[in-house]
Short mmCIF file of C-alpha atoms in Angstrom, two decimals:
data_model
loop_
_atom_site.label_atom_id
_atom_site.label_comp_id
_atom_site.label_asym_id
_atom_site.label_seq_id
_atom_site.Cartn_x
_atom_site.Cartn_y
_atom_site.Cartn_z
CA MET M 22 60.45 16.24 176.35
CA LEU M 23 58.21 18.88 177.92
CA PRO M 24 54.44 18.51 178.04
CA ALA M 25 52.69 20.41 175.24
CA GLU M 26 50.92 22.79 177.66
CA LEU M 27 54.15 23.74 179.38
CA LEU M 28 55.95 24.24 176.08
CA ALA M 29 53.13 26.47 174.80
CA ARG M 30 53.22 28.52 178.00
CA LEU M 31 57.00 28.95 177.80
CA LEU M 32 56.73 30.11 174.19
CA ARG M 33 54.09 32.69 175.15
CA GLU M 34 56.31 33.95 177.96
CA CYS M 35 59.25 34.27 175.57
CA GLU M 36 57.08 36.31 173.20
CA ARG M 37 56.03 38.58 176.07
CA LEU M 38 59.64 39.03 177.12
CA ALA M 39 60.64 39.99 173.58
CA LEU M 40 57.82 42.55 173.45
CA VAL M 41 58.80 44.08 176.80
CA GLU M 42 62.45 44.29 175.72
CA GLU M 43 61.43 46.13 172.52
CA GLN M 44 59.28 48.55 174.53
CA PHE M 45 62.11 49.15 176.99
CA LYS M 46 64.58 49.94 174.19
CA ALA M 47 62.10 52.38 172.64
CA LEU M 48 61.52 54.07 176.00
CA THR M 49 65.26 54.43 176.61
CA LYS M 50 65.78 55.99 173.17
CA THR M 51 62.95 58.42 173.87
CA GLN M 52 64.51 59.37 177.20
CA VAL M 53 67.90 60.02 175.60
CA SER M 54 66.42 62.09 172.78
CA GLN M 55 64.65 64.37 175.30
CA LEU M 56 67.91 65.29 177.02
CA SER M 57 70.02 68.29 176.05
CA LYS M 58 72.96 67.74 173.70
CA ALA M 59 75.50 68.21 176.50
CA VAL M 60 73.79 65.59 178.65
CA GLN M 61 73.47 63.24 175.65
CA GLU M 62 77.24 63.48 175.15
CA LYS M 63 77.87 62.60 178.81
CA VAL M 64 75.45 59.65 178.55
CA ALA M 65 77.26 58.45 175.42
CA SER M 66 80.62 58.63 177.16
CA PHE M 67 79.32 56.63 180.14
CA THR M 68 77.85 53.92 177.94
CA LYS M 69 81.34 53.27 176.56
CA LEU M 70 82.27 51.88 179.98
CA LYS M 71 81.77 48.12 180.35
CA ALA M 72 79.23 47.86 183.15
CA ILE M 73 77.07 50.92 182.41
CA GLY M 74 74.14 50.81 179.99
CA GLU M 75 72.02 53.67 178.72
CA THR M 76 69.60 53.62 181.65
CA GLY M 77 72.41 53.69 184.20
CA ALA M 78 74.22 56.41 182.29
CA ILE M 79 71.08 58.55 182.20
CA ARG M 80 70.60 58.15 185.95
CA ILE M 81 74.22 58.92 186.77
CA THR M 82 74.29 61.96 184.51
CA THR M 83 70.97 63.45 185.59
CA GLU M 84 71.30 62.72 189.31
CA LEU M 85 74.97 63.45 189.93
CA PHE M 86 76.33 65.95 187.43
CA TRP M 87 73.97 68.78 188.22
CA ARG M 88 75.49 69.00 191.73
CA ARG M 89 78.80 70.34 192.91
CA PHE M 90 80.84 68.12 195.22
CA ASP M 91 83.73 69.38 197.30
CA ASN M 92 85.26 66.00 198.17
CA GLN M 93 85.02 62.23 197.69
CA LYS M 94 82.99 61.75 200.87
CA GLN M 95 80.20 63.88 199.49
CA VAL M 96 80.12 61.84 196.27
CA GLY M 97 80.07 58.57 198.23
CA SER M 98 77.33 59.86 200.49
CA CYS M 99 75.23 60.92 197.51
CA VAL M 100 75.40 57.45 195.92
CA GLY M 101 74.87 55.62 199.20
CA LEU M 102 78.38 54.40 199.95
#
């Protein structure tokens, strides 16, 4: 069994984590709603992929799709590969 002080501290930390997660979800929804409809559609299509969440989809869409790439090397260079 954990000491009472440690248990109380862990419970407070769990409450803080839950609050931060709620705030992060609200912020992400606000970011998506401020994008144009075309960009929102691209974000939605990216979030259907397994490893990409809304934040990653927003970053990919806003940082990559406004540019024109001529080849794969340029794409890799842009994303740091």
